[in-house]
PDB file of C-alpha atoms in Angstrom:
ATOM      1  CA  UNK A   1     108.531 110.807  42.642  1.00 46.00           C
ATOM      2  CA  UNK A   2     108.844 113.626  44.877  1.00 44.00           C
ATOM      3  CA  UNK A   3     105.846 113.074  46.905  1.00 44.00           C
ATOM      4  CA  UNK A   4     107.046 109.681  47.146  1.00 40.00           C
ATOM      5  CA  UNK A   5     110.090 110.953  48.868  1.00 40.00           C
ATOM      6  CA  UNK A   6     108.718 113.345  50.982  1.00 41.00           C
ATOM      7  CA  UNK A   7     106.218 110.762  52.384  1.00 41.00           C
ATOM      8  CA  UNK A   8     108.855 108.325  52.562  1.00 40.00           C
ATOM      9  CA  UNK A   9     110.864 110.583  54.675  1.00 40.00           C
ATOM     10  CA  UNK A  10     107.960 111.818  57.172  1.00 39.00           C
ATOM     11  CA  UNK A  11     107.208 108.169  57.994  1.00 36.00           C
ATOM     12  CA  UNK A  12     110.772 107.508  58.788  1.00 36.00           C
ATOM     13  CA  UNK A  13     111.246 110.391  60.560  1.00 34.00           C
ATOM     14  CA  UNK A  14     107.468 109.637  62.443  1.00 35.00           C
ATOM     15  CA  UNK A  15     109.114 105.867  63.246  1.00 34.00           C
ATOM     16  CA  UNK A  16     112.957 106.641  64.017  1.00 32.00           C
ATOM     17  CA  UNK A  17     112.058 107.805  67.814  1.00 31.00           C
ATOM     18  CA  UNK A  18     110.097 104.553  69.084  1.00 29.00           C
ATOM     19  CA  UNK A  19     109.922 103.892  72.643  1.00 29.00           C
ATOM     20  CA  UNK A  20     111.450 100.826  74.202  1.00 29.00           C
ATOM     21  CA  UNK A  21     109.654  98.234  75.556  1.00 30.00           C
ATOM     22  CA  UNK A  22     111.092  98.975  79.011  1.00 31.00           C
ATOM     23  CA  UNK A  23     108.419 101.319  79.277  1.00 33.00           C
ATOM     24  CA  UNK A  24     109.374 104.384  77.704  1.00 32.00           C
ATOM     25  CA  UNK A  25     113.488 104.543  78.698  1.00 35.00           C
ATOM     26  CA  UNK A  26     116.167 106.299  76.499  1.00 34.00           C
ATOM     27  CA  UNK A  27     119.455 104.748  76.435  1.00 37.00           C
ATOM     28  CA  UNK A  28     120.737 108.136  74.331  1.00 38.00           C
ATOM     29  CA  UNK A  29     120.482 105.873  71.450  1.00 37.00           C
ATOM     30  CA  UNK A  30     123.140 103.691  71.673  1.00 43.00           C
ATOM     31  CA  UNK A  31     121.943 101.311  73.948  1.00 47.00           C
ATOM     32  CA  UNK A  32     125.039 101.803  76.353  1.00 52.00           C
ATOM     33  CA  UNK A  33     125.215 102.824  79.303  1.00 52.00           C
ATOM     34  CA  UNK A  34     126.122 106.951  79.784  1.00 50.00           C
ATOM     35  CA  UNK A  35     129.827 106.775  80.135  1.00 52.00           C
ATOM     36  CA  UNK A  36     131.154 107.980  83.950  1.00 49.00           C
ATOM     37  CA  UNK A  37     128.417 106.808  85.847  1.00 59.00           C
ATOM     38  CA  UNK A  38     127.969 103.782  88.257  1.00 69.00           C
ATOM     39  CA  UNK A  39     125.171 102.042  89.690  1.00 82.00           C
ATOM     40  CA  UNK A  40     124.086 101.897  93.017  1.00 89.00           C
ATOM     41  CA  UNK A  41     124.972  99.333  95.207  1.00 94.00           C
ATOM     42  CA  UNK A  42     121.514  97.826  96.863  1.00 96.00           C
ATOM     43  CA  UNK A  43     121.613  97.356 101.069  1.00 97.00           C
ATOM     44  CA  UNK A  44     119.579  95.074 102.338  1.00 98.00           C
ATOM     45  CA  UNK A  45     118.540  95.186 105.903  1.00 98.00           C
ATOM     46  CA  UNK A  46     116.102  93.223 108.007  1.00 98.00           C
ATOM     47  CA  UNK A  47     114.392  94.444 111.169  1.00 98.00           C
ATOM     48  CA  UNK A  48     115.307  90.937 113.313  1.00 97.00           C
ATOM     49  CA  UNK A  49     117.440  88.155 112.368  1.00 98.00           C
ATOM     50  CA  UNK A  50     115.672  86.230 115.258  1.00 98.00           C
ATOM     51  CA  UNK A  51     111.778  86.396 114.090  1.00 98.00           C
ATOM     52  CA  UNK A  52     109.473  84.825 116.912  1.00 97.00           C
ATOM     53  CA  UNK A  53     107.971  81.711 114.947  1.00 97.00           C
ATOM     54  CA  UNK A  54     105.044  79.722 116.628  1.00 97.00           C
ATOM     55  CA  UNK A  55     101.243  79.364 116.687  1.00 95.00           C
ATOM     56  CA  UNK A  56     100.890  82.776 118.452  1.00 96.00           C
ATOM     57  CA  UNK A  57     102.485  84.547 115.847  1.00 96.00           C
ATOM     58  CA  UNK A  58     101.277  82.730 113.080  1.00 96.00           C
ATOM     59  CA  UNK A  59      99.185  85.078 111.882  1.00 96.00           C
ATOM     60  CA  UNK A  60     101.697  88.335 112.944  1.00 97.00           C
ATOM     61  CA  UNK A  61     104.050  89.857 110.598  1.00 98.00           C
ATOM     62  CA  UNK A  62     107.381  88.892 112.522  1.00 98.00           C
ATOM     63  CA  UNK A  63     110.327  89.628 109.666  1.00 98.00           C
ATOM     64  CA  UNK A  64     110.437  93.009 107.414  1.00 98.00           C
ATOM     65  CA  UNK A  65     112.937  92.961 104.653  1.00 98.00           C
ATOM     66  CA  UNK A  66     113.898  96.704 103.269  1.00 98.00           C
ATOM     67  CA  UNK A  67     116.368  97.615 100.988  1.00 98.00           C
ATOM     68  CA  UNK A  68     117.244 100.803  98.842  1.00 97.00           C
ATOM     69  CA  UNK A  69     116.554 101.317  95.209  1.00 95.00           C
ATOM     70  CA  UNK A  70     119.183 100.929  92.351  1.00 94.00           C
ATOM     71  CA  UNK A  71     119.645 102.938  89.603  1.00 91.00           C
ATOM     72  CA  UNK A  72     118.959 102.046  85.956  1.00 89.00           C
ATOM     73  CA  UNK A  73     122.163 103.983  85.081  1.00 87.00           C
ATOM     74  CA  UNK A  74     120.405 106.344  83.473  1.00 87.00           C
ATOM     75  CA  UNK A  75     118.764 104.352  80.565  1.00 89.00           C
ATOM     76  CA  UNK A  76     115.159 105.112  81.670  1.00 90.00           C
ATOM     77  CA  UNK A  77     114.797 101.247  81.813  1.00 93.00           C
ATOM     78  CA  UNK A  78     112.074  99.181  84.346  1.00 95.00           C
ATOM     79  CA  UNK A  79     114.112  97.954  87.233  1.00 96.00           C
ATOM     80  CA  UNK A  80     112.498  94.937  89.490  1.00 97.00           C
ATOM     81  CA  UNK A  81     113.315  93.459  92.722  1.00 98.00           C
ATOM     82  CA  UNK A  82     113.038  89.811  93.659  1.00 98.00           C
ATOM     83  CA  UNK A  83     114.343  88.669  96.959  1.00 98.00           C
ATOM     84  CA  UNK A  84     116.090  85.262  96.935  1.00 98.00           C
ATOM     85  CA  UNK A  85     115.965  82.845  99.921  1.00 98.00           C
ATOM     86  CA  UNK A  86     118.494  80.066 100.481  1.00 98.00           C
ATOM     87  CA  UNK A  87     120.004  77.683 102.823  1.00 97.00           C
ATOM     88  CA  UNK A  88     122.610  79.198 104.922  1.00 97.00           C
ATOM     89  CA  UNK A  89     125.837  78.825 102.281  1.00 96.00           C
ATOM     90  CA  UNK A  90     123.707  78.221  99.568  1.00 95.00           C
ATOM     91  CA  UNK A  91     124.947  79.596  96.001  1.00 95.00           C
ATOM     92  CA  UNK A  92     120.994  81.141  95.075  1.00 96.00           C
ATOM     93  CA  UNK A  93     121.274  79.188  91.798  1.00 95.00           C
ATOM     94  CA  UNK A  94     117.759  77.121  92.983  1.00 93.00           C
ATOM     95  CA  UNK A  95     116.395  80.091  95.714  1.00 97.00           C
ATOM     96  CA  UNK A  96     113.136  80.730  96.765  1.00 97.00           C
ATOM     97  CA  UNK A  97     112.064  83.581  94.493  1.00 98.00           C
ATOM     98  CA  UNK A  98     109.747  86.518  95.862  1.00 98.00           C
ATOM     99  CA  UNK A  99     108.238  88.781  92.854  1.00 98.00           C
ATOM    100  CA  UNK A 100     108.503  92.396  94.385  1.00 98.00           C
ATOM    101  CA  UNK A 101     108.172  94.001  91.730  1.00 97.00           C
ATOM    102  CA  UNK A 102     109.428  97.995  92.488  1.00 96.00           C
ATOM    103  CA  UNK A 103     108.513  97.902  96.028  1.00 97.00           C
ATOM    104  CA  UNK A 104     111.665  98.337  98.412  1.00 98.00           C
ATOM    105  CA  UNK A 105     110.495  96.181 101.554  1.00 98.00           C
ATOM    106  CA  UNK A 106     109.042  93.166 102.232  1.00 98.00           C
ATOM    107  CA  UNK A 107     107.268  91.760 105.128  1.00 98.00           C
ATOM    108  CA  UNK A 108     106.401  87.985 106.110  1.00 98.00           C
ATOM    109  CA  UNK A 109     104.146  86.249 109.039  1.00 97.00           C
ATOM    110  CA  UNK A 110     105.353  83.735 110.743  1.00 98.00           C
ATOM    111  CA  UNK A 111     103.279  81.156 108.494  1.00 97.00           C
ATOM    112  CA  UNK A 112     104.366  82.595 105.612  1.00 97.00           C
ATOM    113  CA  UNK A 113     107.344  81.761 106.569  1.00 98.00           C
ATOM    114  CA  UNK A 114     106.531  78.534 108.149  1.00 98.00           C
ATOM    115  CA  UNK A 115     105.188  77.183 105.265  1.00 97.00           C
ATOM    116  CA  UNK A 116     107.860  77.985 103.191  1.00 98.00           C
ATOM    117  CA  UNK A 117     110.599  76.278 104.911  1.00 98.00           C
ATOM    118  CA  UNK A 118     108.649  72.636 105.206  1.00 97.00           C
ATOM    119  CA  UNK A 119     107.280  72.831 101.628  1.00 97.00           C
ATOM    120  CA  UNK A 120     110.233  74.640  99.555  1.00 97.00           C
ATOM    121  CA  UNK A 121     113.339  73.451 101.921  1.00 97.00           C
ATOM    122  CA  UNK A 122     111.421  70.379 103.543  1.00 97.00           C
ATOM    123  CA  UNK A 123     111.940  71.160 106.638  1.00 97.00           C
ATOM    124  CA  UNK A 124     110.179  69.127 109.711  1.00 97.00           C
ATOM    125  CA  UNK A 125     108.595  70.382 112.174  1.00 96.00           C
ATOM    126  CA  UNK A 126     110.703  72.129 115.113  1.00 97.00           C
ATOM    127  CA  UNK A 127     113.746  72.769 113.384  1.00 97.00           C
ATOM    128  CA  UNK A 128     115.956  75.623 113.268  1.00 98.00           C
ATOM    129  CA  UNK A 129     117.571  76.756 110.234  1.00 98.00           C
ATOM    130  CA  UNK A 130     119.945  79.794 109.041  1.00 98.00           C
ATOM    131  CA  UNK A 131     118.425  81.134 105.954  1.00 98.00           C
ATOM    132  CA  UNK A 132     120.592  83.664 103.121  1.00 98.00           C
ATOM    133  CA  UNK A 133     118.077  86.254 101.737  1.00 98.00           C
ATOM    134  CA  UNK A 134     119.582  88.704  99.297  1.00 98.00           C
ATOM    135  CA  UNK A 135     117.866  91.410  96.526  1.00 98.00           C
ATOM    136  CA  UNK A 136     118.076  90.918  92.686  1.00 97.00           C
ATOM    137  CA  UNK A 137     117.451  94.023  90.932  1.00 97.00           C
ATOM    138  CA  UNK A 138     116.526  93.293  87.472  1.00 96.00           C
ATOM    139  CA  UNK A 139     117.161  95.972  85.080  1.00 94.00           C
ATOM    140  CA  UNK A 140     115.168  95.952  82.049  1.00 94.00           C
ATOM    141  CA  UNK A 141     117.842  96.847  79.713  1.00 91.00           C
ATOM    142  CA  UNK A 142     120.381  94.755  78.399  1.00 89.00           C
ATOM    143  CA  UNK A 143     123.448  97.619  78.618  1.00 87.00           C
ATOM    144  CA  UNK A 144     123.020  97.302  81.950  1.00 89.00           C
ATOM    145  CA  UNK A 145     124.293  94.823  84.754  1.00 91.00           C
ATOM    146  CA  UNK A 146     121.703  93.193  87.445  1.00 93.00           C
ATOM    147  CA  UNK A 147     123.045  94.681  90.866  1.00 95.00           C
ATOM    148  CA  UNK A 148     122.553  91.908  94.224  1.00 96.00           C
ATOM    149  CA  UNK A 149     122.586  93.541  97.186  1.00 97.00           C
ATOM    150  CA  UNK A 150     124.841  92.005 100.067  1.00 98.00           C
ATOM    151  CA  UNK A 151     123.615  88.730 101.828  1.00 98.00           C
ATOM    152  CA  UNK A 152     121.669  88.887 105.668  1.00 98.00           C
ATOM    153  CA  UNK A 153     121.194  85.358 107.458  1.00 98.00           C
ATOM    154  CA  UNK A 154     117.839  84.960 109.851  1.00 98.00           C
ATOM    155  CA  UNK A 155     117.343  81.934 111.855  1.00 98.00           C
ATOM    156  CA  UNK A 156     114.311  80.514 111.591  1.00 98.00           C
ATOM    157  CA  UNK A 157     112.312  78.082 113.645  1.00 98.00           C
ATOM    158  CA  UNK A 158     109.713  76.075 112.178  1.00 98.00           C
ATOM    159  CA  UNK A 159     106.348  74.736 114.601  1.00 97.00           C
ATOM    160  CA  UNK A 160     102.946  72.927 113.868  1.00 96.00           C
ATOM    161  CA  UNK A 161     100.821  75.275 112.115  1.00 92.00           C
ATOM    162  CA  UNK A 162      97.000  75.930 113.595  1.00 87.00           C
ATOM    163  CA  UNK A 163      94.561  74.745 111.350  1.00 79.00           C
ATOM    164  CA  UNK A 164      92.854  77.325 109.969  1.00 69.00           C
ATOM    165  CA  UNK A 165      89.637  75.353 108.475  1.00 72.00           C
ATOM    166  CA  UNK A 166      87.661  73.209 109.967  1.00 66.00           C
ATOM    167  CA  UNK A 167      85.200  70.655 108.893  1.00 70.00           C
ATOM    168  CA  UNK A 168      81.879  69.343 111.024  1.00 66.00           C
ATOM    169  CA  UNK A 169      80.308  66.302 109.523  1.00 67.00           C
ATOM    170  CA  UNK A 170      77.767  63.828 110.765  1.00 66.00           C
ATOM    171  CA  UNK A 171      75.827  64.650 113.981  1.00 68.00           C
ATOM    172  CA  UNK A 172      77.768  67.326 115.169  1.00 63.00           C
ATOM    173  CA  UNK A 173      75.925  69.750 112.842  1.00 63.00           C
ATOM    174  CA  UNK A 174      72.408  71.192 113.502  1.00 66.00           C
ATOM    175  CA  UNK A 175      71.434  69.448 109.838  1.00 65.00           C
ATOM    176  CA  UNK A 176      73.494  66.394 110.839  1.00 63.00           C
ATOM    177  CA  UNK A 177      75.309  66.303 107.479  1.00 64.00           C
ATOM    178  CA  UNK A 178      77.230  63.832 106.299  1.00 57.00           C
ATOM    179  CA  UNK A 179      79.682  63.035 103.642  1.00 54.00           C
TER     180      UNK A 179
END
């Protein structure tokens, strides 16, 4: 019986400290938040609110997105970043969602961006919109609020896209293949 006990109590004591599944964090615990501390507010900034959009830039990065980092509030948890892109006024309940994971900036070409406003906003060709883009910081613990980072507005221009493949058939080949 007492080797029963002791074991008992060394495989308790080897399974009491586990990490978390936000990678290793501590929340002291309790999984609350340290008492007298608060989180960082993020600031998003953008390097032109006016990015040059048009076949000459098409391939050019023409809008960088940078922001600070946020704290986890010192649970140790995972914290990611997702930009979220929305109509001018929008409420960012159905944004555009970029994935950035723990970088702090983001940068876009002007077909990147292109292609984003005719095929997520619909868009037509060679019209200008104001587009919201804010910063969700995610943090992987459930003591803790998300922070969003204040709101920046870029107007954005979309234009006929170059092709970027293209396809000889027939006779205009040395071969002379056709489909």
């Amino acid at each position: 019986v007492t080797r029963f006990m002791m074991a008992a109590a060394a495989i308790l004591t080897l399974f009491s400290c586990t990490e978390k599944e936000n990678g290793g964090g501590t929340d002291n615990g309790t999984g609350n938040v340290p008492s007298g501390k608060e989180n960082t507010p993020i600031t998003l900034s953008v390097d032109t609110q006016t990015p040059e959009m048009s076949q000459e830039t098409q391939t050019s990065d023409v809008l960088t997105l940078s922001w600070n980092a946020t704290t986890n509030m010192g649970t140790g948890a995972r914290i990611e970043y997702t930009l979220l892109i929305d109509e001018n006024g929008g409420s960012f309940e159905s944004a555009y969602e970029v994935a950035m994971g723990g970088n702090l900036t983001c940068t876009f070409t002007a077909g990147d961006l292109n292609k984003m406003l005719m095929d997520e906003f619909g868009c037509e060709t060679g019209e200008t919109v104001n587009m919201d883009i804010c910063v969700l910081a995610t943090i992987k613990n459930d003591a803790v609020d998300d922070v969003v980072s204040n709101v920046v507005t870029v107007t954005l221009t979309t234009f006929v896209a170059k092709t970027t493949e293209l396809y000889l058939i027939g006779n205009a080949t040395d071969a002379e293949w056709d489909l």
